[in-house]
Coordinates of C-alpha atoms in Angstrom, one line a residue:
X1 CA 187.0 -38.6 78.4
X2 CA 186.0 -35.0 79.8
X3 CA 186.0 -31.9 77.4
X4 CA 186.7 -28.4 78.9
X5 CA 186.4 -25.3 78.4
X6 CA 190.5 -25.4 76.7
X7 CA 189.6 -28.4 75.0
X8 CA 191.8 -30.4 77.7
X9 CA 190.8 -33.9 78.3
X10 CA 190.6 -36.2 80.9
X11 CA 189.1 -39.8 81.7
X12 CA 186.8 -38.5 84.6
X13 CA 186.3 -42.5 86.0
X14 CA 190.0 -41.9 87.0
X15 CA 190.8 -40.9 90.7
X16 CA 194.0 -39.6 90.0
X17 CA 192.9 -37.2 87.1
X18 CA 190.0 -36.0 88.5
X19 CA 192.3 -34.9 91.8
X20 CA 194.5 -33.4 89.2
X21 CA 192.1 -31.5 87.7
X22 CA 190.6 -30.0 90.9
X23 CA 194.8 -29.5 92.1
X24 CA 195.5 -25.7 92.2
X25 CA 198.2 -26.4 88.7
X26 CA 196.0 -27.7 86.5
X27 CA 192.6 -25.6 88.2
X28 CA 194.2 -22.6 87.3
X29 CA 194.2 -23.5 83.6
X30 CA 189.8 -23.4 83.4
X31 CA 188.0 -20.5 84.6
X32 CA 185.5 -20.8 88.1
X33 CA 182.6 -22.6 86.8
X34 CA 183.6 -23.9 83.5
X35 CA 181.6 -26.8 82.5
X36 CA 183.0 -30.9 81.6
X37 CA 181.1 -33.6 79.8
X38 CA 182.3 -37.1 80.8
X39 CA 182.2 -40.0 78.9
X40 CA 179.4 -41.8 80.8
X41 CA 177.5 -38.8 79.4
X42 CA 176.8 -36.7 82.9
X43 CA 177.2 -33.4 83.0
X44 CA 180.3 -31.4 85.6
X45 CA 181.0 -28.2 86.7
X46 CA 184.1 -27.1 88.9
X47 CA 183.0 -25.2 91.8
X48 CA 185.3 -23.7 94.3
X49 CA 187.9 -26.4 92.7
X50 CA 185.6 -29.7 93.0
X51 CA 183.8 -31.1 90.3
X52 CA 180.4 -31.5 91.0
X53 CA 177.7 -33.0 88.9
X54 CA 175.3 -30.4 86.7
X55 CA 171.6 -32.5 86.7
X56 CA 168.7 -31.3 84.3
X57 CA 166.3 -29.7 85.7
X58 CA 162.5 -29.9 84.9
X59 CA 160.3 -26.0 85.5
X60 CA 156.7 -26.2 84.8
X61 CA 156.8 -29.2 82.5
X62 CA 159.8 -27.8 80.5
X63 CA 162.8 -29.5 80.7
X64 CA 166.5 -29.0 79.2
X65 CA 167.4 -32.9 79.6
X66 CA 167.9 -33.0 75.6
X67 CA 170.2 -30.1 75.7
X68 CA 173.4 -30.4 78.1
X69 CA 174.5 -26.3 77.2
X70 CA 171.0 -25.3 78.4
X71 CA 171.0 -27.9 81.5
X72 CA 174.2 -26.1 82.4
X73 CA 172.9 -21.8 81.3
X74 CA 169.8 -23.2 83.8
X75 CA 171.4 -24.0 86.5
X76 CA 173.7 -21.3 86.9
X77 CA 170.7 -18.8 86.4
X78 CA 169.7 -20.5 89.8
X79 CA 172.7 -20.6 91.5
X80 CA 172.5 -17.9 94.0
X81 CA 176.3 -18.2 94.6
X82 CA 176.5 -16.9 90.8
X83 CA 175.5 -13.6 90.7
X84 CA 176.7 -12.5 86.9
X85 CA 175.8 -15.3 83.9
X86 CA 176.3 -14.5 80.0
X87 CA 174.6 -17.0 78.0
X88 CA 175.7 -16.4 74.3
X89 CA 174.3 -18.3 71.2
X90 CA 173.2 -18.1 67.7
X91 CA 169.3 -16.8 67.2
X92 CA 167.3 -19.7 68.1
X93 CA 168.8 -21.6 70.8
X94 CA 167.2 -20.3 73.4
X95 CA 169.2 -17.7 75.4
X96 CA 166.1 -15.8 76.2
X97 CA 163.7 -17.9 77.1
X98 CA 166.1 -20.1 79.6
X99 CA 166.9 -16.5 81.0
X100 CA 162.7 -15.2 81.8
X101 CA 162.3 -19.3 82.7
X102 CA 164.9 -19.0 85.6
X103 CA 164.1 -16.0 86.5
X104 CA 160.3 -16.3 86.9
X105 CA 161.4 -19.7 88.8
X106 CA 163.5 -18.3 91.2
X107 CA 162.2 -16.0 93.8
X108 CA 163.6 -12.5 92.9
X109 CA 161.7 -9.7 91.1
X110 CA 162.5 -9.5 87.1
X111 CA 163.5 -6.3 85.6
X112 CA 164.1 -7.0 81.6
X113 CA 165.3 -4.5 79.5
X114 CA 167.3 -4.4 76.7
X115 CA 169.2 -1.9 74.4
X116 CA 167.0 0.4 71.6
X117 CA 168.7 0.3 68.6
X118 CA 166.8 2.3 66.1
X119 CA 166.5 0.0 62.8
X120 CA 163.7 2.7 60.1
X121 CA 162.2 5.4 62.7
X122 CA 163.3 6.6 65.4
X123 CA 161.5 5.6 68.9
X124 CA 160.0 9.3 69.3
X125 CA 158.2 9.1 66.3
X126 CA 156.1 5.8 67.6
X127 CA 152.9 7.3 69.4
X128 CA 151.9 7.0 73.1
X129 CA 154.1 7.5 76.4
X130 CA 157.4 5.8 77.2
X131 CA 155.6 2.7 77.9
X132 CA 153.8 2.7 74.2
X133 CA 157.2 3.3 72.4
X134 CA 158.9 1.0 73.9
X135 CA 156.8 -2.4 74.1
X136 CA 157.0 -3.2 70.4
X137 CA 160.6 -3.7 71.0
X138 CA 159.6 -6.2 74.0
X139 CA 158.4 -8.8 71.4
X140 CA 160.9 -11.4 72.0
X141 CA 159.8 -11.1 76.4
X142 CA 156.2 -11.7 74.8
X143 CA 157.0 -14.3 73.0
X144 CA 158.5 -16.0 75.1
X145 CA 156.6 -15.5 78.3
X146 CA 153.7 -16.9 76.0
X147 CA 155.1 -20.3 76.0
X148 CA 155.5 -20.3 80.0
X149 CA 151.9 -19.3 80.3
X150 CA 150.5 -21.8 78.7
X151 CA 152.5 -24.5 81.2
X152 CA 150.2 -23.0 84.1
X153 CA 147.1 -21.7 85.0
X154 CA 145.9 -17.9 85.0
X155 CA 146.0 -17.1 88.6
X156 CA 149.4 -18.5 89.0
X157 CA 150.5 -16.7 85.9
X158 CA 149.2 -13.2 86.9
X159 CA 151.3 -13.5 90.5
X160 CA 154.5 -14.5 88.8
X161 CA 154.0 -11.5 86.5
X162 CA 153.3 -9.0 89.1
X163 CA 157.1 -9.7 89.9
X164 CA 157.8 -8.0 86.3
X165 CA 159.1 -5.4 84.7
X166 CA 160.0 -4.0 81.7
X167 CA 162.4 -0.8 81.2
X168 CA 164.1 1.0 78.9
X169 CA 167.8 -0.1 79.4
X170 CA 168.8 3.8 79.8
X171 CA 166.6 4.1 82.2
X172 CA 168.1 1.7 84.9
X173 CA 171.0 4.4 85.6
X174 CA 171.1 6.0 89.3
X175 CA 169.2 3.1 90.7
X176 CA 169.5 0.2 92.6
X177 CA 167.5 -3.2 92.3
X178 CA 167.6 -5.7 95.7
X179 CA 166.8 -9.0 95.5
X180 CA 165.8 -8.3 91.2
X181 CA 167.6 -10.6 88.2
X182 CA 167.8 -8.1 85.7
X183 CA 168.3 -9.6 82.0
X184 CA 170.0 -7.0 79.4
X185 CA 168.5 -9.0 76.1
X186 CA 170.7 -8.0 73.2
X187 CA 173.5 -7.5 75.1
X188 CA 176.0 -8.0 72.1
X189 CA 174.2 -4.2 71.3
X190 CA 175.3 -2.7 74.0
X191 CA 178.8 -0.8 74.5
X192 CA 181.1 -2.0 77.8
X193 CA 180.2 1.4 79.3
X194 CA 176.8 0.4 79.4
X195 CA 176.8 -2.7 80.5
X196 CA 179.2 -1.7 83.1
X197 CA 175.8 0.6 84.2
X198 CA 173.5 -2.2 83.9
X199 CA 175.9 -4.5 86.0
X200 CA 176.7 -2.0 88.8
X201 CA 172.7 -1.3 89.3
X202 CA 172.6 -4.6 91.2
X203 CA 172.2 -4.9 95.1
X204 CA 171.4 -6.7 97.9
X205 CA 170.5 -10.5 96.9
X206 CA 170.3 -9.6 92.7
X207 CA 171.7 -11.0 89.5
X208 CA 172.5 -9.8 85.9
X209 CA 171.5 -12.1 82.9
X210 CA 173.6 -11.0 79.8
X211 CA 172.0 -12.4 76.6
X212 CA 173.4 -12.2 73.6
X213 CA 174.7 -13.3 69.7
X214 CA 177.9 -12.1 68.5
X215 CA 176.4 -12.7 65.1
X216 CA 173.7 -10.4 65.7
X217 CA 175.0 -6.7 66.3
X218 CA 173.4 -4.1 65.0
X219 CA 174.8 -1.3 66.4
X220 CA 177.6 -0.2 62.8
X221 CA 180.1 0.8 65.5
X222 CA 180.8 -2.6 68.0
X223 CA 181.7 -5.5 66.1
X224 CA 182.1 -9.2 67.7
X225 CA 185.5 -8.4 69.7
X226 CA 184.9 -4.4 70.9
X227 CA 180.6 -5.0 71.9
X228 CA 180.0 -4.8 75.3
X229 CA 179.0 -8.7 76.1
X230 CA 182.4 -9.9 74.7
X231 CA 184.6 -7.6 76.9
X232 CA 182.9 -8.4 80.0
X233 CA 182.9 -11.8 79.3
X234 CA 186.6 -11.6 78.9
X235 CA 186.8 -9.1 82.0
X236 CA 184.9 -11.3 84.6
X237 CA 186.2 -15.0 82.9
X238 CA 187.6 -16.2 86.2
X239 CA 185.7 -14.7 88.6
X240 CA 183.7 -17.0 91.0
X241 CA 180.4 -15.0 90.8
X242 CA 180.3 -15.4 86.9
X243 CA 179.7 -17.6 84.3
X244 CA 179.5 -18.5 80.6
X245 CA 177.4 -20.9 78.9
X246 CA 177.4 -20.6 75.0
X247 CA 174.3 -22.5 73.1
X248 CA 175.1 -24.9 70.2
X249 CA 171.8 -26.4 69.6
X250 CA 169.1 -25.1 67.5
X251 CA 165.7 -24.6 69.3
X252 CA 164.1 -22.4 66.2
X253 CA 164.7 -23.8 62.9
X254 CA 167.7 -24.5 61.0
X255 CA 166.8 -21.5 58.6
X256 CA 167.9 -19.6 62.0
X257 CA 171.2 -20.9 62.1
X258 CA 171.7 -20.8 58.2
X259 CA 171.1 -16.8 58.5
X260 CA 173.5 -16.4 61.2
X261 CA 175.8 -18.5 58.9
X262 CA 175.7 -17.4 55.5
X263 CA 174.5 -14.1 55.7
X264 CA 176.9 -12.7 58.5
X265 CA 179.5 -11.1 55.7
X266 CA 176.8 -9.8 53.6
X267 CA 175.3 -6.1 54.2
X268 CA 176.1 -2.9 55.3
X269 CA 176.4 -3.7 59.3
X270 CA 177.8 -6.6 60.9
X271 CA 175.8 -9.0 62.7
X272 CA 172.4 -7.5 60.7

């Protein structure tokens, strides 16, 4: 059997379904891009109304073959014919670090930013310039980019960095990045108006990483249906530049998960 994105299924080993599925009727019914597991366990995409075979790929020693949702969030970060991918998960399962990981693959420059929501003092009070107040919110880009260092040597590391940077997410507005994959971390934080900003900075040969956990807003005023990620996922769901890949599998811990789980009603905000 194949499982899609409307829980329709199919026996992909059948000629006669699999032309039904790519026929305009039944096409119609899944979005551009959505994703089909079939029973001999490989993984499909429909592309331009063909299935075609998602493989896992292998960067710098890292490999997604144990995870099929990250196989598939990996290879549409590389897919130059998709040009707007939100990759949604619970805290753990890897949203971010599949996003730097493609990114620092592919050949484009990386501009990673995310939204500043104040959580004890405010931003001003932290001491320094613009750059000093705003790194200790780049942890999870350290953190991450930590683990890719280690898979290579210094030299190599320093060029692929020199490809980097990090900005405030208000500061993207009234510019344009060519040939840059900009990744909005946190994207669930973020209001449509902005992302509709961070989205329309892109130009010539660029793409837009949206990362995000609906059970992690912090932001008192968005909740899982009005936040920014959710409407344009729902705004671009069809569209052949765009996809979305949503992580099941724990890369963290299961205490990760847990927290997401049981502690998502309890508080003052949602998604604390």
């Amino acid at each position: 059997m194949i499982e899609g994105a409307h829980k329709y299924q199919y026996d992909v080993s059948d000629p006669l379904l699999v032309e039904m599925i790519e026929s305009q009727e039944v096409r119609d019914k899944f979005y551009n891009n959505s994703h089909f597991r079939a029973e001999d366990g490989k993984l499909l995409q429909l592309r331009s109304g063909k299935l075609m075979e998602v493989l896992p790929k292998n960067i710098w020693g890292i490999t997604t073959k144990h995870n099929p949702e990250q196989t598939i969030a990996l290879n549409d970060i590389l897919n130059d014919d998709i040009s707007l991918v939100a990759i949604t998960g619970h805290a753990g399962t890897g949203k971010t670090f599949l996003a730097i990981l493609g990114s620092l693959y592919g050949k484009r420059n990386l501009t990673f930013t995310r939204e500043i929501i104040q959580v004890g003092r405010e931003m001003g009070f932290l001491p320094g310039e613009v750059d000093d107040k705003f790194r200790p919110y780049m942890r999870p880009f350290y953190d991450n980019i930590d683990v890719i260092k280690g898979k290579m040597d210094e030299g190599k590391f320093n060029k692929l960095m020199k490809r980097v940077s990090l900005t405030p997410l208000q500061f993207l507005r009234g510019g344009t990045e060519r040939f840059t994959t900009i990744i909005v971390d946190e994207a669930q934080n973020c209001t449509v108006d902005t992302l509709k900003m961070a989205i329309s900075r892109a130009g010539e040969g660029s793409k837009v990483i949206l990362c995000g956990s609906m059970e992690q807003i912090d932001d008192g005023k968005l909740n899982k249906d009005n936040n920014g990620l959710a409407k344009v996922i729902q705004a671009f769901s069809g569209q052949k530049c765009f996809s979305h890949v949503h992580l099941y599998q724990d890369e963290r811990r299961e205490l990760a998960r847990l927290a997401d789980t049981l502690l998502k009603s309890i508080g003052g905000r949602k998604g604390y």
